Short mmCIF file of C-alpha atoms in Angstrom, two decimals:
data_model
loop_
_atom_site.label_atom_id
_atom_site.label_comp_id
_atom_site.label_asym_id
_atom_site.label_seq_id
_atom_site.Cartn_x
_atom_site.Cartn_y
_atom_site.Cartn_z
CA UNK U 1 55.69 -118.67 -44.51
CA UNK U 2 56.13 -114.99 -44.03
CA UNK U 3 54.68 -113.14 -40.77
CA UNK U 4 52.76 -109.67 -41.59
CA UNK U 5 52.47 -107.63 -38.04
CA UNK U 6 50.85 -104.49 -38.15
CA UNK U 7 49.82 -103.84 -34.61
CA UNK U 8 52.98 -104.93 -32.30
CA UNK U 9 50.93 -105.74 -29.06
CA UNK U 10 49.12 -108.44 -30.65
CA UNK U 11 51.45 -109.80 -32.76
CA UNK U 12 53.46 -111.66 -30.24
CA UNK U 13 50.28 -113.60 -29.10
CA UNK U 14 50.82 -115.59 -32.28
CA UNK U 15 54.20 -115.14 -33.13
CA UNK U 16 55.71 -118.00 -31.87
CA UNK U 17 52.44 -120.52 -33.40
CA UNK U 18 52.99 -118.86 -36.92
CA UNK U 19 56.68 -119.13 -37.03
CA UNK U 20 55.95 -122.63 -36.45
CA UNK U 21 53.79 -122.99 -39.64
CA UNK U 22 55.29 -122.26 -43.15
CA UNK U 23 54.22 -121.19 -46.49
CA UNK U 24 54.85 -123.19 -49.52
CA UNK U 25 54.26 -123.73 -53.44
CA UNK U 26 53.52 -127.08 -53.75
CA UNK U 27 49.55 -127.08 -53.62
CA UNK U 28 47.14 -129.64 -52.44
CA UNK U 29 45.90 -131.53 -55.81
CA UNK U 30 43.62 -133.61 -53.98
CA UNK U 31 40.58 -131.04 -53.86
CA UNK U 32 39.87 -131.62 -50.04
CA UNK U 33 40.88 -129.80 -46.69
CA UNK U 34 44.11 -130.81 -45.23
CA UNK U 35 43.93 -129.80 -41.21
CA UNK U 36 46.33 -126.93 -40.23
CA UNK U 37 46.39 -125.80 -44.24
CA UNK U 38 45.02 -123.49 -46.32
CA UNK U 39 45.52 -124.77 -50.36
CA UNK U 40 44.29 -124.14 -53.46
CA UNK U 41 44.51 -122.69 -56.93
CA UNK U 42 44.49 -118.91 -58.25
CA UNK U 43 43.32 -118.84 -62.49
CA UNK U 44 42.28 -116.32 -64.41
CA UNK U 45 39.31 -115.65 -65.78
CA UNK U 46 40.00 -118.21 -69.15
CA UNK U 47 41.07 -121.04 -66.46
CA UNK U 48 44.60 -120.49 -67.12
CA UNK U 49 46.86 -120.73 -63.72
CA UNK U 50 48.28 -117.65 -62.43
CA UNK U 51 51.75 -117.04 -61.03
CA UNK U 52 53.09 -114.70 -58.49
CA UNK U 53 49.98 -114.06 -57.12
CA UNK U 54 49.88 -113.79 -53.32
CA UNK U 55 47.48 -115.69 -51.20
CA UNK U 56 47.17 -115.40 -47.51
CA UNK U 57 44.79 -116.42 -44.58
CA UNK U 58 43.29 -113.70 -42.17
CA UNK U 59 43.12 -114.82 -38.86
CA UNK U 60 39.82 -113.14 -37.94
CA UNK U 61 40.23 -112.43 -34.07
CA UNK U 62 43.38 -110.60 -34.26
CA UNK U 63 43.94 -107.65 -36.39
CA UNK U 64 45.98 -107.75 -39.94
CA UNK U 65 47.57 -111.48 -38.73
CA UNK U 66 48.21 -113.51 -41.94
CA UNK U 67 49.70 -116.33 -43.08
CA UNK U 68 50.87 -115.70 -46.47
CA UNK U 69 51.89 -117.77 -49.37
CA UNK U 70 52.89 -117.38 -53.22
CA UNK U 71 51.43 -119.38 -56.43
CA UNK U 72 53.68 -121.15 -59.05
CA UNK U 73 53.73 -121.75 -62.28
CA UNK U 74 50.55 -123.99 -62.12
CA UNK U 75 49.00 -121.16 -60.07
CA UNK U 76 48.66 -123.67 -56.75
CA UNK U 77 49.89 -122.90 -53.42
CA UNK U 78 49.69 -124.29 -49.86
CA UNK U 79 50.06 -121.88 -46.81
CA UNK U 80 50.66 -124.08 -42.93
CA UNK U 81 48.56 -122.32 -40.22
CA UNK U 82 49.51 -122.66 -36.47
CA UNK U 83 47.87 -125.83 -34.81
CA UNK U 84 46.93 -123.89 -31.88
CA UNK U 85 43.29 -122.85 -32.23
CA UNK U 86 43.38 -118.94 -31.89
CA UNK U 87 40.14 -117.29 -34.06
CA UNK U 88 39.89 -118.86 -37.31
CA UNK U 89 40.55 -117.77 -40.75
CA UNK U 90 39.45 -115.98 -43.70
CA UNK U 91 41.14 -116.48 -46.94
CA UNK U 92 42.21 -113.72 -49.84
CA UNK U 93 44.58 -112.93 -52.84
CA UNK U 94 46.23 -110.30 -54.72
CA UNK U 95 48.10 -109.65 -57.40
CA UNK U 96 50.20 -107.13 -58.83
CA UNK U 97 51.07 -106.92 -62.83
CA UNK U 98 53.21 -104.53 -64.49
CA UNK U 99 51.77 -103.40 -67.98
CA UNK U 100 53.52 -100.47 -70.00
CA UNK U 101 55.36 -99.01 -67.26
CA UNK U 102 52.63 -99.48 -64.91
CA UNK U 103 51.75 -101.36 -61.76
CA UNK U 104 48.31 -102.35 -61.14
CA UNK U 105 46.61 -104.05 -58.29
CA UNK U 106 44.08 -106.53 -58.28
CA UNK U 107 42.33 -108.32 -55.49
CA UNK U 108 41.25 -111.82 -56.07
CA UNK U 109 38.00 -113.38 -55.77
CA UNK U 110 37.50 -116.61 -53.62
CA UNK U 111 35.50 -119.44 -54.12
CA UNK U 112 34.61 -119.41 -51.17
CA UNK U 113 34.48 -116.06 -48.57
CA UNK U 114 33.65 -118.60 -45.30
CA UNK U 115 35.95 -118.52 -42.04
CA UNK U 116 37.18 -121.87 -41.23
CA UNK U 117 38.60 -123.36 -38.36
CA UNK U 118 43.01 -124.00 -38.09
CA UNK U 119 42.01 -128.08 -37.34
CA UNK U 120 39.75 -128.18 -40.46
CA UNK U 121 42.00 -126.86 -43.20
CA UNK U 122 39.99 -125.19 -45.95
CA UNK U 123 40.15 -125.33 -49.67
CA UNK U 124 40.47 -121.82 -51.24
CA UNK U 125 40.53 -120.67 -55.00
CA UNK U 126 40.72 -117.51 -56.66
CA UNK U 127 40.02 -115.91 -59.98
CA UNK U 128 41.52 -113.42 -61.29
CA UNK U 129 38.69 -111.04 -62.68
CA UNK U 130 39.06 -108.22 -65.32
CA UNK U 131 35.61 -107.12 -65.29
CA UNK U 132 32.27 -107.97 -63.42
CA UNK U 133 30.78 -106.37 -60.21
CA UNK U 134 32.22 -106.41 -56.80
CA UNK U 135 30.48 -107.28 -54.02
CA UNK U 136 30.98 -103.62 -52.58
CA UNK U 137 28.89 -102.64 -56.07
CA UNK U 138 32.18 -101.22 -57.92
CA UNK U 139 33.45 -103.05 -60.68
CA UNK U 140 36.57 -105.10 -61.22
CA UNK U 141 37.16 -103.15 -64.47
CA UNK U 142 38.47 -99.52 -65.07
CA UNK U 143 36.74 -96.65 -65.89
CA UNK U 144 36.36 -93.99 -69.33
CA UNK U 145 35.50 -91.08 -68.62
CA UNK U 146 34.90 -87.81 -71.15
CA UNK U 147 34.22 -84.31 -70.34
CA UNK U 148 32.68 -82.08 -72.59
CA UNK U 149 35.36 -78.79 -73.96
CA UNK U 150 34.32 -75.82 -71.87
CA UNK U 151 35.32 -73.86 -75.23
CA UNK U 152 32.81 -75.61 -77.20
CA UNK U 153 29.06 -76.09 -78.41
CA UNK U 154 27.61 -78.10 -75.76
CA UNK U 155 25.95 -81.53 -76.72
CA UNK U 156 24.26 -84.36 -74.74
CA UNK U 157 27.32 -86.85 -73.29
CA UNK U 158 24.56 -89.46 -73.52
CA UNK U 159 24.18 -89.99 -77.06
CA UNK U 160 28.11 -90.27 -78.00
CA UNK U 161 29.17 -93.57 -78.65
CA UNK U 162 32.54 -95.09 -77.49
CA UNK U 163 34.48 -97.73 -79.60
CA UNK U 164 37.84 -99.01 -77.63
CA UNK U 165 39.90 -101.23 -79.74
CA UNK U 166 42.63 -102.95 -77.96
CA UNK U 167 46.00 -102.03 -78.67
CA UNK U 168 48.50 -105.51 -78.69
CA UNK U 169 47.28 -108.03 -75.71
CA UNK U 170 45.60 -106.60 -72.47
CA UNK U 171 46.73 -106.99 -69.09
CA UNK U 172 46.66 -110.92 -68.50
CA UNK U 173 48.02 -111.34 -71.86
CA UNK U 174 44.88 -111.88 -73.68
CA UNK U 175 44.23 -110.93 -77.08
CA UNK U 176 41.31 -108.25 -75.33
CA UNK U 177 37.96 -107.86 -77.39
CA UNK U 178 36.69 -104.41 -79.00
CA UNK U 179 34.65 -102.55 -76.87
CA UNK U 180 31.47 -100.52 -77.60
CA UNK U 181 28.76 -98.60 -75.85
CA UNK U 182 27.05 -95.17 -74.91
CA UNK U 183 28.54 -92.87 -71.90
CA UNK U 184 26.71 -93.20 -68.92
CA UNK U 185 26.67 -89.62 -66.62
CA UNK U 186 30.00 -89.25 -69.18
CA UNK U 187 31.45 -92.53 -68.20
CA UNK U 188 32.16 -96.14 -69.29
CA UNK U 189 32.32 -98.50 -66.74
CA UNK U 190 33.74 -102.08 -66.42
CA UNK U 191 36.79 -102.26 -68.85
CA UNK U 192 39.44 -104.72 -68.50
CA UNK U 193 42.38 -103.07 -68.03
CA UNK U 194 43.96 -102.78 -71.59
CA UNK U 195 45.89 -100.31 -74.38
CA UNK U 196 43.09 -99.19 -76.00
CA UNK U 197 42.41 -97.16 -79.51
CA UNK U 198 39.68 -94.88 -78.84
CA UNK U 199 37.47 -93.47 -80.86
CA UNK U 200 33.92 -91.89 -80.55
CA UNK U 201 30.67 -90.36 -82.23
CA UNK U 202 27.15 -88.32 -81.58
CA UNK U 203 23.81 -89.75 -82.40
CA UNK U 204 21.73 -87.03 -82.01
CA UNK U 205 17.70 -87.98 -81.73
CA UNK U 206 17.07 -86.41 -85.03
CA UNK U 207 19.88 -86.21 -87.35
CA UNK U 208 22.95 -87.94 -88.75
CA UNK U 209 25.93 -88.90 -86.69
CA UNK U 210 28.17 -86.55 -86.31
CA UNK U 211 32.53 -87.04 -85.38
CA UNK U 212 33.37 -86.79 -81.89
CA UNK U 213 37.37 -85.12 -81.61
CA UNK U 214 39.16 -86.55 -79.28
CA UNK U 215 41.83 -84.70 -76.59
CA UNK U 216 43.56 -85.72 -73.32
CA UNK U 217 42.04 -84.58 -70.04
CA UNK U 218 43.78 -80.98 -70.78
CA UNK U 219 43.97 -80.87 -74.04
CA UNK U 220 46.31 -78.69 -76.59
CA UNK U 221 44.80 -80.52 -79.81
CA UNK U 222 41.88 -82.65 -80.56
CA UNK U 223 42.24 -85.69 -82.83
CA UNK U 224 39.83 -88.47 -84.39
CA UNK U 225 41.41 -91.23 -82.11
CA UNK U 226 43.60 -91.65 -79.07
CA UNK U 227 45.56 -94.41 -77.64
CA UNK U 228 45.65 -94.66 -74.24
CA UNK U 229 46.62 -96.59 -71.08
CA UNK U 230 45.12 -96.41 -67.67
CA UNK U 231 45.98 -94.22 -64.78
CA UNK U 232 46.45 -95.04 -61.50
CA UNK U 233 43.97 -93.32 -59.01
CA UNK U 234 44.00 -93.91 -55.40
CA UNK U 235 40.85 -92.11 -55.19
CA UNK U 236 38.69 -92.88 -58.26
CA UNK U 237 40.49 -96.33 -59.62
CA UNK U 238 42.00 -96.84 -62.86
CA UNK U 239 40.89 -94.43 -64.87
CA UNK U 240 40.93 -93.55 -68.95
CA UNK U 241 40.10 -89.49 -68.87
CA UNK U 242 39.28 -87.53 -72.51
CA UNK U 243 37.88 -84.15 -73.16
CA UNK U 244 36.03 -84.01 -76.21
CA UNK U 245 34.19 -81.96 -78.90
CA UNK U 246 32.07 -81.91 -81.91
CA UNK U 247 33.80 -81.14 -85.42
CA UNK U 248 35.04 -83.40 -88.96
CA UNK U 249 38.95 -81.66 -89.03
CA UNK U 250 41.60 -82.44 -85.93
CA UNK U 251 42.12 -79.35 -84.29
CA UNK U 252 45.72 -77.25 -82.78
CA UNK U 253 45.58 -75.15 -79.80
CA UNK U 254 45.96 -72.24 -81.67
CA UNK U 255 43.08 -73.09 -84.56
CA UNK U 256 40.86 -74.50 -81.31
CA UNK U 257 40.90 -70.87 -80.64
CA UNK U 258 40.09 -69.08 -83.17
CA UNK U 259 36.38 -70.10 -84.33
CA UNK U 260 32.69 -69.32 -83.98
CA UNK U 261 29.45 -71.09 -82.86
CA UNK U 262 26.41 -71.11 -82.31
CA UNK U 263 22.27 -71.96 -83.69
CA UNK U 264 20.22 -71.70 -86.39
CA UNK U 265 16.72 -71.22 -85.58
CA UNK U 266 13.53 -71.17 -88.12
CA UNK U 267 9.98 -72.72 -88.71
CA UNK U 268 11.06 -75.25 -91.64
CA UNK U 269 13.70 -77.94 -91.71
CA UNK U 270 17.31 -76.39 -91.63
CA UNK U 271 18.86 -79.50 -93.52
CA UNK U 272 20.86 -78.33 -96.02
CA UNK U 273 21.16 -74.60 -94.69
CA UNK U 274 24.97 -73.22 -95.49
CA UNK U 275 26.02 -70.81 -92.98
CA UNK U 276 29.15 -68.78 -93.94
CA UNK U 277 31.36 -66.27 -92.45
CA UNK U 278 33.75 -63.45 -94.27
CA UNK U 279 35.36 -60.27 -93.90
CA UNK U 280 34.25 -57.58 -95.63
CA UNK U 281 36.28 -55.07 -97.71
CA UNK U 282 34.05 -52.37 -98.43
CA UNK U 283 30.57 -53.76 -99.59
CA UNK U 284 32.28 -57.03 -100.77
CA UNK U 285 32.89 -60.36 -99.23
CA UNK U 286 36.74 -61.47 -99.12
CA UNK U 287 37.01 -64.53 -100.79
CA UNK U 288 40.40 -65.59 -98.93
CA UNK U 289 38.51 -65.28 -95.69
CA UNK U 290 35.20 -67.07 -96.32
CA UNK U 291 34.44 -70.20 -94.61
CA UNK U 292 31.13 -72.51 -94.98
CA UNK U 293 29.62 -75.41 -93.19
CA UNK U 294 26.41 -77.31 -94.52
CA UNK U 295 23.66 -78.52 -91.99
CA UNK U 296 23.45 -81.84 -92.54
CA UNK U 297 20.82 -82.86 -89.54
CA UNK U 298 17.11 -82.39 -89.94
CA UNK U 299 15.29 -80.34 -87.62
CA UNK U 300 14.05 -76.60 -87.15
CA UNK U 301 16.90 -75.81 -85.32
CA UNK U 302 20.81 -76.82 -85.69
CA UNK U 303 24.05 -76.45 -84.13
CA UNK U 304 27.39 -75.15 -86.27
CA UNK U 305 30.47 -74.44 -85.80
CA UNK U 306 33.29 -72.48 -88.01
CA UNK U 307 37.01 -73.19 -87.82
CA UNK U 308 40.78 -71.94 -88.89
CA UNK U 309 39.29 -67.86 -88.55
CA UNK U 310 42.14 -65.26 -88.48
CA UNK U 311 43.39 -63.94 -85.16
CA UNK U 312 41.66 -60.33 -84.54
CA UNK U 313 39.27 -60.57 -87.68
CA UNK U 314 36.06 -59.00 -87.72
CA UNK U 315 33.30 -61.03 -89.54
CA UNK U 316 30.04 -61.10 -91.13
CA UNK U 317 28.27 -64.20 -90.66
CA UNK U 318 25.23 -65.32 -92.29
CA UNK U 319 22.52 -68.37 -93.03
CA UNK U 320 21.12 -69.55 -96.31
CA UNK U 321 18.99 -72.53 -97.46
CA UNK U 322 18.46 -72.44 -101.16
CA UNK U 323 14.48 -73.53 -101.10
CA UNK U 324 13.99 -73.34 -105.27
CA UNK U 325 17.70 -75.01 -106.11
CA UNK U 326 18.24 -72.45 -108.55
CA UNK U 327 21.78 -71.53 -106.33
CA UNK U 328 20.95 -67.87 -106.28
CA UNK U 329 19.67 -66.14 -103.48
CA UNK U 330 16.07 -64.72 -104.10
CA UNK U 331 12.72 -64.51 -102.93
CA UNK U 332 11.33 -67.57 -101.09
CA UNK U 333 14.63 -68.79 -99.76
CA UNK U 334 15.42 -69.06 -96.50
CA UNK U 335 18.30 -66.52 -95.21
CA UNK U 336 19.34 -65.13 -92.06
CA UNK U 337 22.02 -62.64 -90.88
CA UNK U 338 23.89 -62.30 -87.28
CA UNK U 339 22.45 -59.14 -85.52
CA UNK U 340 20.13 -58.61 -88.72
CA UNK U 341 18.49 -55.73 -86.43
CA UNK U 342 22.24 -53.93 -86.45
CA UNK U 343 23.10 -53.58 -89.93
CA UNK U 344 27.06 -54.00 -90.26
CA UNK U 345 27.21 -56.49 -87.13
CA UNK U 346 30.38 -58.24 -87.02
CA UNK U 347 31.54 -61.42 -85.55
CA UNK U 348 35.17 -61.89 -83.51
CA UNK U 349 36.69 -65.10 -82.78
CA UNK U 350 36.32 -66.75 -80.46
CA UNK U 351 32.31 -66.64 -80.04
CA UNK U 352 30.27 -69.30 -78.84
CA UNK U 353 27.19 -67.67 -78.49
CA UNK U 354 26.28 -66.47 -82.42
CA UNK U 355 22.48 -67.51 -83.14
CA UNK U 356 20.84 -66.70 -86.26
CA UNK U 357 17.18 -66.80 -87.07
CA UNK U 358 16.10 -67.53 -90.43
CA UNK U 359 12.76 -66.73 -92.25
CA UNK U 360 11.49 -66.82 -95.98
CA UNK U 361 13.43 -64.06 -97.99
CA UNK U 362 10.42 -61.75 -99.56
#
C-alpha cells in the first residue's frame, strides 16, 4: 500500500496504522465485505475490466489520508486499511489514459458513495464513464464548442447542425459511434472523448440548408471538415474549439479577405435573385472580374456573400430576379443596385455591411 500525506501534522497520527496495512491486486471475488479491506472491481462502461486504474480509500476525519491501491488485468483490486478505528472511509478511483499524445484524467464512479467503518470492510466498484451527468451537474464527456467568424455574415449558432464521426477507436478503445445534434449557446456537450471528423450545416427556419466552413479556434483557412482531438483545459475541461462561417468553396486567409456581404431586401420572394459584382471599365462591366451567387432560400429577405474579389478593386454590385424568365432584364423584374441613390457607387473589399433593396423594374 502506498501512503499519500499532504498535511505533515496529521499524517503521523496514522502513519504507523497505515504502514501496517498494504495495498494489493488480488481482489476479493466473493462479492462481500472483508473487515479491515476495501475490494472490488473498476469496468468500463461495456463491462469490460479496467487496468491501471487507481483506487483508494479516504479516511474521512483526517485530511487527504488514503490508502491506495492499483487494478489488474481483470480490473480487481484489494486495498488493507489500518485495524485501528480512526474516522472511517470513503472510497474513489481515477484513471489516467494516454490517447494521441495526450493525457487525460478521469474520475471514477462508485457503486456505492457511503463511508464505512475500518472493522466492516466495504465492497467498492467503479465505472469508468465516457459520457452521462455528474453529480456536480457537469458531464463526464467533453465539450464542442464553435464561434461564429467576426469577419463574417452573422447567422443563428442554434440552427447549425454538428455531425462528429469518429476517427479509428475512441479513448477506451471502442469503436466510438457517430455523433449528431444542434449547438446549444454554441456548444455540444457530453462527448466521449474521441478523434473525431467534424463536419457541420445551417437550417435556417425558412430556406434550404446551407454549408457550414469549418476553421480552428484562430483560423487562417476554412474547410468543409476538420479532424480533431481534444484539448486539455484546466479551466473549462476537455474541449473541441472551431470558428466557423457560412459559404459552398474552402476558403485561404488571403481569399477570406477579400469579399463582400451583405442583404437583399424586397416585398416578394427573393428565391432565385442573382446578385453580381464587377468592375467597370468605362460604361461596361469587366467580364474577368464578375462574380454571381444565386439565392437559393425563400423569403423577402436573404443573406449573400461574394468571394475570390481582387485586392484594392472598386466594384459595382447589383440584384436581379428575372420575374418573366425571358433572361433579359426589363420591365416587371425585380432589380436592385448598391447605393442606387448615388449613381456610380462602388463597392471595396472587404465589406460586410452592403444591403440592397429591390423593387419591380418599371
Amino acid at each position: 500500500m502506498n501512503t499519500k500525506k499532504m498535511n505533515a501534522t496529521k499524517a503521523g497520527l496514522l502513519l504507523a496504522s497505515l504502514l501496517a496495512g498494504g495495498a494489493s491486486q488480488a481482489g476479493n471475488t466473493s462479492g462481500k465485505p472483508v473487515p479491515y479491506t476495501m475490494t472490488g472491481v473498476v469496468r468500463n462502461s461495456a463491462g469490460q475490466p479496467v487496468e491501471g486504474a487507481e483506487v483508494y480509500a479516504d479516511n474521512t476525519l483526517y485530511y487527504n489520508m488514503n490508502a491506495v491501491g492499483t487494478t489488474n488485468k481483470q480490473g480487481r483490486y484489494t486495498i488493507t486499511l489500518p485495524r485501528n478505528e480512526i474516522g472511517t472511509w470513503r472510497g474513489g478511483a481515477r484513471l489516467s489514459r494516454g490517447y494521441h499524445g495526450t493525457v487525460y484524467q478521469f474520475q471514477l464512479v462508485p457503486n456505492d458513495r457511503s463511508e464505512f467503518a475500518t472493522r466492516t470492510g466495504a465492497v467498492r466498484d467503479f465505472t469508468w464513464k465516457l459520457t452521462g451527468r455528474r453529480p456536480d451537474g457537469g458531464s463526464y464527456g467533453g465539450t464542442l464548442w464553435m464561434f461564429g467568424a467576426v469577419n463574417a455574415p452573422g447567422f443563428d449558432l442554434g440552427r447549425v447542425e454538428v455531425t462528429l464521426t469518429p476517427v479509428g477507436p475512441i479513448i477506451d478503445g471502442s469503436k466510438g459511434k457517430v455523433i449528431r445534434g444542434f449547438l446549444v449557446g454554441s456548444q455540444l456537450r457530453d462527448i466521449p472523448i474521441g478523434r473525431y471528423r467534424v463536419t457541420a450545416r445551417y437550417l435556417p427556419e425558412n430556406g434550404a440548408p446551407q454549408t457550414v466552413l469549418i476553421g480552428a479556434r484562430n483560423p487562417s483557412n476554412y474547410e468543409r471538415s476538420m479532424t480533431s482531438d481534444f484539448r486539455r483545459s484546466n479551466t473549462v475541461g476537455d474541449v473541441l474549439e472551431f470558428t466557423v462561417r457560412l459559404g459552398e468553396k474552402p476558403t485561404t486567409s488571403a481569399s477570406d479577405a477579400l469579399y463582400v456581404s451583405g442583404k437583399l431586401h424586397a416585398n416578394v420572394d427573393l428565391k432565385g435573385t442573382v446578385v453580381a459584382v464587377c468592375v467597370m471599365k468605362g460604361d461596361e462591366c469587366d467580364a474577368a472580374s464578375k462574380r454571381t451567387t444565386t439565392i437559393t432560400a425563400s423569403g423577402t429577405s436573404a443573406a449573400y456573400r461574394l468571394d475570390d474579389l481582387q485586392e484594392n478593386a472598386k466594384y459595382r454590385l447589383y440584384a436581379w430576379k428575372d420575374l418573366n424568365g425571358d433572361g433579359r432584364v426589363n420591365a416587371g423584374d425585380l432589380v436592385g443596385t448598391y447605393g442606387a441613390d448615388v449613381p456610380g457607387t462602388t463597392v471595396t473589399p472587404p465589406n460586410i455591411f452592403t444591403s440592397i433593396s429591390l423593387s419591380p423594374l418599371r
